[in-house]
Coordinates of C-alpha atoms in Angstrom, one line a residue:
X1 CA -24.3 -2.3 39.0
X2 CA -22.0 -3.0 41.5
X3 CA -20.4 0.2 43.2
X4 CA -17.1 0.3 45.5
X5 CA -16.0 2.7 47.4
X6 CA -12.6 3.9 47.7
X7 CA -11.6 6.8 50.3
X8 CA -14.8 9.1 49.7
X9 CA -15.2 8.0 46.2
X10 CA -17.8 6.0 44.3
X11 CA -16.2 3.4 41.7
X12 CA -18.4 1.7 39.4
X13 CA -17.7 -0.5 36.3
X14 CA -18.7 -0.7 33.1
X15 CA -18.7 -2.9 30.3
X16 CA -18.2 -1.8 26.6
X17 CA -20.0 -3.1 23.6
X18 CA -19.6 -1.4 20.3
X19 CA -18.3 -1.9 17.1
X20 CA -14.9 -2.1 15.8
X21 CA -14.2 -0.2 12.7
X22 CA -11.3 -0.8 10.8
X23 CA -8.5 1.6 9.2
X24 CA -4.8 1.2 8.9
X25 CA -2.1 3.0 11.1
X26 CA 1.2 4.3 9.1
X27 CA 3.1 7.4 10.5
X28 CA 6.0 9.1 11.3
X29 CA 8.5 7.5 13.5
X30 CA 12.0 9.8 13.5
X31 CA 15.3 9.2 15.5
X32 CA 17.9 11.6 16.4
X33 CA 21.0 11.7 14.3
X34 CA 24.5 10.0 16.0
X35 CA 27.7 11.4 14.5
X36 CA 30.8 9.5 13.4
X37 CA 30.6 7.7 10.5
X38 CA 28.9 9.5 7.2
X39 CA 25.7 8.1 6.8
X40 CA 22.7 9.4 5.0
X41 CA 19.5 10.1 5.8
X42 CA 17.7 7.7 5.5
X43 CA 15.1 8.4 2.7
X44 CA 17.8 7.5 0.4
X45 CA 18.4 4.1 -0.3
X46 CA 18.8 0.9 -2.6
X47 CA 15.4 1.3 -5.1
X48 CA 14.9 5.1 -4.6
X49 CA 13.7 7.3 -6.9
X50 CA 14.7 10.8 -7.0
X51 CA 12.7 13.5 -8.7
X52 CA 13.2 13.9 -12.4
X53 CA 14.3 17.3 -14.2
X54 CA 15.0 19.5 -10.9
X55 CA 17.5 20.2 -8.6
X56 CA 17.5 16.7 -5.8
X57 CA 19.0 17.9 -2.6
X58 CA 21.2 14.4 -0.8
X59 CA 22.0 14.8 2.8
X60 CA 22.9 13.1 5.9
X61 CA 25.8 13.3 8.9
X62 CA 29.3 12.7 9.1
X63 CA 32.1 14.5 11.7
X64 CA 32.2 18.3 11.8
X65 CA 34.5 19.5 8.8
X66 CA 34.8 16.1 7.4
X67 CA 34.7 16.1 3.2
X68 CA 32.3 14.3 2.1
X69 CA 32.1 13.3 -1.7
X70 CA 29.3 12.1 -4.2
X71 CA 29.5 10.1 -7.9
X72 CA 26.6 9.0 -9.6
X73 CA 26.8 8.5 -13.4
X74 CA 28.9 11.7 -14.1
X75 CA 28.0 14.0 -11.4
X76 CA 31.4 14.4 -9.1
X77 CA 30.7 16.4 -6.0
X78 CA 32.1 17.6 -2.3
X79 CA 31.4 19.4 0.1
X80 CA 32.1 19.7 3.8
X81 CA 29.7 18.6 6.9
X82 CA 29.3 22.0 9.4
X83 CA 29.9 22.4 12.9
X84 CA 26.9 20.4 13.6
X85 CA 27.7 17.2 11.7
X86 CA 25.1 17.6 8.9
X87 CA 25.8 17.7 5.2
X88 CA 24.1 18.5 1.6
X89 CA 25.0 17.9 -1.9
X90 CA 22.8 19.5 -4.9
X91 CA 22.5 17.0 -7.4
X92 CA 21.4 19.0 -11.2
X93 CA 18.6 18.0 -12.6
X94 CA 18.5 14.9 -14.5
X95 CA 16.3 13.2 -17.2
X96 CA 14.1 10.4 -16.0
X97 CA 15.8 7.4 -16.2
X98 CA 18.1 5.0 -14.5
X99 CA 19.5 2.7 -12.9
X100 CA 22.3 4.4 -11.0
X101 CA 24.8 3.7 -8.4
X102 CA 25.3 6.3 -6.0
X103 CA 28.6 6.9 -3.8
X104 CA 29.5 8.5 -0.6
X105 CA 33.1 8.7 0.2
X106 CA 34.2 10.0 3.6
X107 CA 36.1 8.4 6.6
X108 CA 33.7 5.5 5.4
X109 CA 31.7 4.8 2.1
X110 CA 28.1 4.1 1.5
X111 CA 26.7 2.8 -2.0
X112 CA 23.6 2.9 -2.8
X113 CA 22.1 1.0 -5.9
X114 CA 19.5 0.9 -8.3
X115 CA 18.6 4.4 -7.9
X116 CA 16.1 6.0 -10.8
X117 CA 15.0 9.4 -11.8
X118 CA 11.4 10.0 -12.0
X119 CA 8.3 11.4 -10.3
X120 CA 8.6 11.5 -6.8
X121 CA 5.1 11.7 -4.9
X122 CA 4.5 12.5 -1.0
X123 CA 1.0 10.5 0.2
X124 CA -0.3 11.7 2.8
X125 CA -3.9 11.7 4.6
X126 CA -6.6 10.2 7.3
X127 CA -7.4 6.3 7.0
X128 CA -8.8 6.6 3.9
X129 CA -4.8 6.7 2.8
X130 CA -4.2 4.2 5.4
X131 CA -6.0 1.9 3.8
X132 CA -4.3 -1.0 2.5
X133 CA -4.2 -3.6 -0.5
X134 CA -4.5 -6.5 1.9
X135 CA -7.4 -5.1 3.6
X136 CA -9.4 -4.8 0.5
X137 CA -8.5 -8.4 -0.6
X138 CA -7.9 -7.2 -3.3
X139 CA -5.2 -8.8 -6.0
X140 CA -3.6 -7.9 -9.6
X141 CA -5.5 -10.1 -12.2
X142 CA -2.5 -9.6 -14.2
X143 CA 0.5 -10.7 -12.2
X144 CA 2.8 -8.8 -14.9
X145 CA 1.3 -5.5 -13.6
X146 CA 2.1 -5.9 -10.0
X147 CA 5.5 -6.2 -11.1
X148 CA 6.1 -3.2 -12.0
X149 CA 10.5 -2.2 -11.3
X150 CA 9.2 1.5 -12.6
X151 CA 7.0 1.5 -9.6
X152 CA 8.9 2.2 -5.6
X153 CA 7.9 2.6 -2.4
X154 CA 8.7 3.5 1.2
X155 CA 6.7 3.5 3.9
X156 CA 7.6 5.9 6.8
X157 CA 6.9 4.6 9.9
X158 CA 5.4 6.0 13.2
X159 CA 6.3 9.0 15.7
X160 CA 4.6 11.8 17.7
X161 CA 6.7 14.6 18.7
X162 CA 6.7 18.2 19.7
X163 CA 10.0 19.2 18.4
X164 CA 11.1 18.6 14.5
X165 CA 13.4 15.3 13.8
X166 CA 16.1 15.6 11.5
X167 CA 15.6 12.1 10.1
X168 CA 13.0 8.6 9.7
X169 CA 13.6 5.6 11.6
X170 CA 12.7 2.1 9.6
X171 CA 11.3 1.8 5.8
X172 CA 12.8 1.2 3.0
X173 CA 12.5 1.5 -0.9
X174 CA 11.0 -1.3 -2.6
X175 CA 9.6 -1.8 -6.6
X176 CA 5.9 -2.8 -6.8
X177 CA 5.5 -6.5 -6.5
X178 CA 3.0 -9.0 -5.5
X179 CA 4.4 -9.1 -2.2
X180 CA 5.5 -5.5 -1.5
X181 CA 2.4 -3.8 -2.8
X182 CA 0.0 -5.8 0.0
X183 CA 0.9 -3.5 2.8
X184 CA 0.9 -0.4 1.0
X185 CA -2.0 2.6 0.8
X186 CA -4.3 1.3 -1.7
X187 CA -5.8 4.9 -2.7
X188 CA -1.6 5.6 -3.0
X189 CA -0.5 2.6 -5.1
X190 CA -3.5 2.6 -7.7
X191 CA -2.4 6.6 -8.2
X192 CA 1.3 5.8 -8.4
X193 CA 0.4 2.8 -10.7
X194 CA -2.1 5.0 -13.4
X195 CA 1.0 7.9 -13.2
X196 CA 3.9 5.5 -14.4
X197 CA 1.8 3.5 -17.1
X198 CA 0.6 7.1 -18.3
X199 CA 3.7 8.9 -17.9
X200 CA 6.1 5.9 -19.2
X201 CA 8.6 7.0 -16.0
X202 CA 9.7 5.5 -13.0
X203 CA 7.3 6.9 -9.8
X204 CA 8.4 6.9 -6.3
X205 CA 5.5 6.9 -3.7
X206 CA 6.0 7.7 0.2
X207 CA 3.6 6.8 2.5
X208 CA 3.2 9.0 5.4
X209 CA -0.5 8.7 7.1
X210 CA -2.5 8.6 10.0
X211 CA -5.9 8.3 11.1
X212 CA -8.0 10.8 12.2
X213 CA -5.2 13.5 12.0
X214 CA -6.3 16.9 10.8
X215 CA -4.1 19.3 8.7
X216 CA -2.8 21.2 11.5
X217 CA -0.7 18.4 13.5
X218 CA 0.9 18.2 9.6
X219 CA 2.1 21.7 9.5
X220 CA 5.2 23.3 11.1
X221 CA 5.3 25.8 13.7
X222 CA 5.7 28.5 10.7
X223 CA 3.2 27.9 8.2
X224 CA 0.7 27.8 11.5
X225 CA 1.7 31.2 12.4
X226 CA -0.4 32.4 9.4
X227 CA -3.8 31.4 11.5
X228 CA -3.7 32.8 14.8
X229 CA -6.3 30.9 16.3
X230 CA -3.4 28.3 16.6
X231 CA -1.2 30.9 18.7
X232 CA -2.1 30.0 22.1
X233 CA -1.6 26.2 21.5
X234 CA 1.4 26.6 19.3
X235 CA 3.0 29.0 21.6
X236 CA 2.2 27.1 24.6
X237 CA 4.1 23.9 22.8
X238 CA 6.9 26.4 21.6
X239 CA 7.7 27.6 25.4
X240 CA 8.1 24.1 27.1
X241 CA 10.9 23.2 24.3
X242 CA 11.0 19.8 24.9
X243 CA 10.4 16.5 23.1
X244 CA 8.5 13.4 24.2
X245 CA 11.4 12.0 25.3
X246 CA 12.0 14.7 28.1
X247 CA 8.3 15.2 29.2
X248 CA 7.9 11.5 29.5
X249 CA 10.8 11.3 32.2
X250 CA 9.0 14.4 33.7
X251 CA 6.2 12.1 34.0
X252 CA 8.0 9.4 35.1
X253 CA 9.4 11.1 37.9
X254 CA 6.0 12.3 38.6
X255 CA 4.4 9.2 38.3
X256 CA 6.8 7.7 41.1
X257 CA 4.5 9.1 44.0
X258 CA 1.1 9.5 41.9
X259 CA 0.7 6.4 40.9
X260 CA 0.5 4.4 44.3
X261 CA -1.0 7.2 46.5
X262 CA -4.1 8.0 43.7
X263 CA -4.0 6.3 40.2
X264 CA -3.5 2.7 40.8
X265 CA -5.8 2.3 43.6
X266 CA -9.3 1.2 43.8
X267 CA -11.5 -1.9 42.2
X268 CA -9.8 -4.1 39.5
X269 CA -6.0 -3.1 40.0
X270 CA -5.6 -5.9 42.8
X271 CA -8.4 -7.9 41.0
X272 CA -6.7 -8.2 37.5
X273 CA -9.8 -6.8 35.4
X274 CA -7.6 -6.8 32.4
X275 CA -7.5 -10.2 32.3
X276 CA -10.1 -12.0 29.7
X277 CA -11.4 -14.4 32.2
X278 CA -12.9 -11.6 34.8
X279 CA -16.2 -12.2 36.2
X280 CA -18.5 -9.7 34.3
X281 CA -21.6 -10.3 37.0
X282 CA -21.6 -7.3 38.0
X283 CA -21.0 -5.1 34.8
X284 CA -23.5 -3.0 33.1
X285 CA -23.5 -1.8 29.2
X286 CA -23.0 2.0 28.4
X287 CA -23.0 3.6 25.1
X288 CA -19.7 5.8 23.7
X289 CA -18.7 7.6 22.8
X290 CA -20.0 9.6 25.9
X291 CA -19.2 11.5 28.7
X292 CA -20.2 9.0 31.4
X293 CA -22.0 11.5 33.1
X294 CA -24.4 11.4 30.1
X295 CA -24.6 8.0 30.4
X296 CA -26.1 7.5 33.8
X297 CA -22.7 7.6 36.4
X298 CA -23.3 11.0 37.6
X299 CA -20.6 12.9 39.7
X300 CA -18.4 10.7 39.5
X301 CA -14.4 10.9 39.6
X302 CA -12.0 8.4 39.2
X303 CA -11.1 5.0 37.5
X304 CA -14.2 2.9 35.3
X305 CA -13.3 0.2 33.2
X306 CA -14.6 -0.3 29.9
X307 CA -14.2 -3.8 28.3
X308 CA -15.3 -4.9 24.6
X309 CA -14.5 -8.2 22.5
X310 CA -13.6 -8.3 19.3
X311 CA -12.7 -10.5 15.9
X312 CA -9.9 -10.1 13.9
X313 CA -11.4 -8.8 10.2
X314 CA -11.6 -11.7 7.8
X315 CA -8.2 -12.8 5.8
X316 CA -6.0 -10.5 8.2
X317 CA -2.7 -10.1 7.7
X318 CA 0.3 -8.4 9.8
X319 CA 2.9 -8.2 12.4
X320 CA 1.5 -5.4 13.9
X321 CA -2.2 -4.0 15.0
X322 CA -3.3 -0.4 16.6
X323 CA -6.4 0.2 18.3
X324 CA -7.2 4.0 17.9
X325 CA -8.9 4.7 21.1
X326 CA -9.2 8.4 19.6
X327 CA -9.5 10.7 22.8
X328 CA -10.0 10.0 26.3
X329 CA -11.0 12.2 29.3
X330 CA -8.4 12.0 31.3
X331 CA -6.2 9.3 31.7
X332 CA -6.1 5.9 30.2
X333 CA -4.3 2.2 30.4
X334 CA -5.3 0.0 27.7
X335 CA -5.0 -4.1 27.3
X336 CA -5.7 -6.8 25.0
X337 CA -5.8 -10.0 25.2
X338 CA -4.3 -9.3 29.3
X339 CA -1.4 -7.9 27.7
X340 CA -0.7 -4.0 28.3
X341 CA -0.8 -2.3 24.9
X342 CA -0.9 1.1 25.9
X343 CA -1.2 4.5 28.5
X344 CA -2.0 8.1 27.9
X345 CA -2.0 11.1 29.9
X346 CA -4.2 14.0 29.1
X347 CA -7.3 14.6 27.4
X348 CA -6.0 16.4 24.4
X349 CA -4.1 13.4 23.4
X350 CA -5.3 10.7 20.7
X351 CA -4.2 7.4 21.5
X352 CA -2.9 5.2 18.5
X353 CA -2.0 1.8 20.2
X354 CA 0.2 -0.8 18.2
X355 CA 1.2 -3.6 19.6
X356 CA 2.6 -7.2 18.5
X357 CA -0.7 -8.8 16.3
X358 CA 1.2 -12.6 17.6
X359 CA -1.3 -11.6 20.9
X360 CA -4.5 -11.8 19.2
X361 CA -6.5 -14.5 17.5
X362 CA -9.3 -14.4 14.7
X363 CA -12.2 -14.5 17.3
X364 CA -13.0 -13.4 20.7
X365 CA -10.3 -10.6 21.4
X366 CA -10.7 -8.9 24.4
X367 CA -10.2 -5.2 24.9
X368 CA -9.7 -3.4 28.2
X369 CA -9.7 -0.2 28.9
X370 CA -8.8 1.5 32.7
X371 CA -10.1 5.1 32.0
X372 CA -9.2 7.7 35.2
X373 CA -11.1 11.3 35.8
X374 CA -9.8 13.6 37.7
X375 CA -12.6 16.2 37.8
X376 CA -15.5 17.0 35.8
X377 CA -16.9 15.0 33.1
X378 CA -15.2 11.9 32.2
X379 CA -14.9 9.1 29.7
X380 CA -14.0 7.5 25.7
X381 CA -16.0 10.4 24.0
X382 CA -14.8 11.6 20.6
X383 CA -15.7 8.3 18.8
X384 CA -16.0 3.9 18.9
X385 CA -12.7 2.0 19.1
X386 CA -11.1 1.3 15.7
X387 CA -8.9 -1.4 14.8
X388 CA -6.0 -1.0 12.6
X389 CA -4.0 -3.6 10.8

């Protein structure tokens, strides 16, 4: 193995070879709310179903103290956005049924059609949940059941945060078709499809999933309170007060003198490693996941690159991928294909990549991985890569 060294530290490289498991990536992804014109949050849109036979809270923002009424069928409502901006409006409960047109009237008015009454079901989970129709290959014999206008979904898309978001940023309602149903949870659609043809009611399914997560990133600050094993964590997160956004321009500032005096020095920066076409001579193999310290680079600190091809998995289908490169000890920069899909700082954090699918092809994908330690043991050593369409 080749070794260079780099003030009074020992580089080495390492190539990757492992196998590429595959899962699918759906999450949160949340905005903050902008004032002026009412708008609704946006859960609530053309196709929605709204649960059946129980009070169905309908919010969103307008101005401070602007009136904001709601019609649907023969429900007439108002009430008043607060000093923040937000606003809610109880609607009764309500048989199963539909369709309805729903109106907001305020400084501006909103309409929002083909909205039923029905079962309402939040699907939520690991990979097994992430797992969709088009990656089981997997098709409706009877094209009539795929079509099912009883049957909605919304996928919610994808967000890590510290703080709580007031609202979802993308998806949208659709009914069950041949081509809506493809990029859907499988385990999710199959349940929503055997409630609505037992039930005879419309079913709305939201799809809300990550892999790998465990219950607690799921639960608030509150309902962890009730297991104080979490207190130092959730009090150390609860003292900083700040969202991604903020300790990212923390880190940024940070970054302005670290990165060209320590992190993005040494062998393969200047070199290009990322690229596909590197000379690989002088790379060894190394199983992960591992501490590379338990893989034979003893007392070593600093940068290693890992590297590992791939193939696309047979009949793919996507506009976006994510390699879960799970957790990484300390720092990481990630590439495919020579094209940056990724960086993380910290060892606690799990990295969830996605990136543009237009940048890979069905065979001979490369993945690079710049890994940095900064003291002690090192390296990609909760689990193997896994690739997510």
């Amino acid at each position: 193995m080749r070794r260079m060294i780099i003030g009074n530290e020992m580089k080495g490289m390492k190539k990757v070879r492992l196998p590429l498991f595959l899962a699918v990536g759906i999450f949160f992804l949340a905005v903050q709310p902008c004032h002026g014109k009412a708008r609704l949050h946006h859960l609530f849109g053309n196709h929605m179903v709204l649960q059946r036979d129980a009070e169905v809270p309908v919010w969103g923002w307008a101005d401070p103290g602007e009136a904001v009424r709601l019609s649907l069928g023969n429900y007439y409502l108002e009430t008043k956005a607060d000093e923040s901006g937000k606003w809610k409006i109880l609607l009764p409960p309500t048989s199963a049924g539909g369709p309805y047109t729903m109106y907001i009237e305020a400084e501006n008015s909103l309409k929002v059609e083909d909205v039923l009454f029905g079962e309402v079901w939040l699907c939520g989970g690991q990979s097994n949940m992430q797992y969709t129709l088009d990656m089981l290959g997997y098709q409706e014999a009877d094209s009539a059941r795929a079509h099912n206008a009883m049957l909605r979904m919304i996928n919610v898309a994808v967000d890590l945060d510290y703080l709580p978001k007031e609202d979802i940023k993308g998806g949208f309602w659709q009914p069950a078709s041949p081509e809506s149903i493809g990029s859907f949870s499988a385990v999710a659609y199959f349940y929503g499809q055997y409630l609505q043809e037992h039930l005879g009611v419309p079913v709305g399914l939201i799809s809300s999933n990550l892999g790998a997560t465990t219950i607690e990133t799921w639960m608030s600050v509150g309902a962890l309170s009730a297991f104080p094993q979490f207190n130092p964590i959730v009090e150390k997160i609860s003292s900083l007060n700040k969202n991604f956004a903020q300790l990212e321009q923390e880190l940024k500032e940070y970054r302005k003198t670290w990165d060209q005096e320590y992190y993005l020095k040494g062998p393969g920066i200047e070199q290009n490693w990322q690229n596909p076409d590197t000379d690989l001579s002088g790379w060894k193999d190394i199983s992960i996941p591992n501490f590379w310290e338990w893989a034979g680079l003893e007392d070593h600190d600093g940068a290693v690159w890992f590297r590992k091809a791939f193939d696309l998995p047979q009949g793919f289908k996507g506009d976006t991928f994510n390699i879960a490169l799970n957790q990484i000890d300390d720092y990481d920069i990630a590439w495919v294909n020579g094209h940056k899909i990724g960086e993380s700082f910290g060892n606690r954090n799990w990295r969830n990549y996605f990136f543009p699918a237009n940048i890979l092809k069905p065979k001979g994908n490369v993945l690079v991985v710049r890994v940095f330690d900064i003291g002690g043991v090192g390296g990609m050593y909760t689990s193997a890569f896994w690739g997510n369409p």
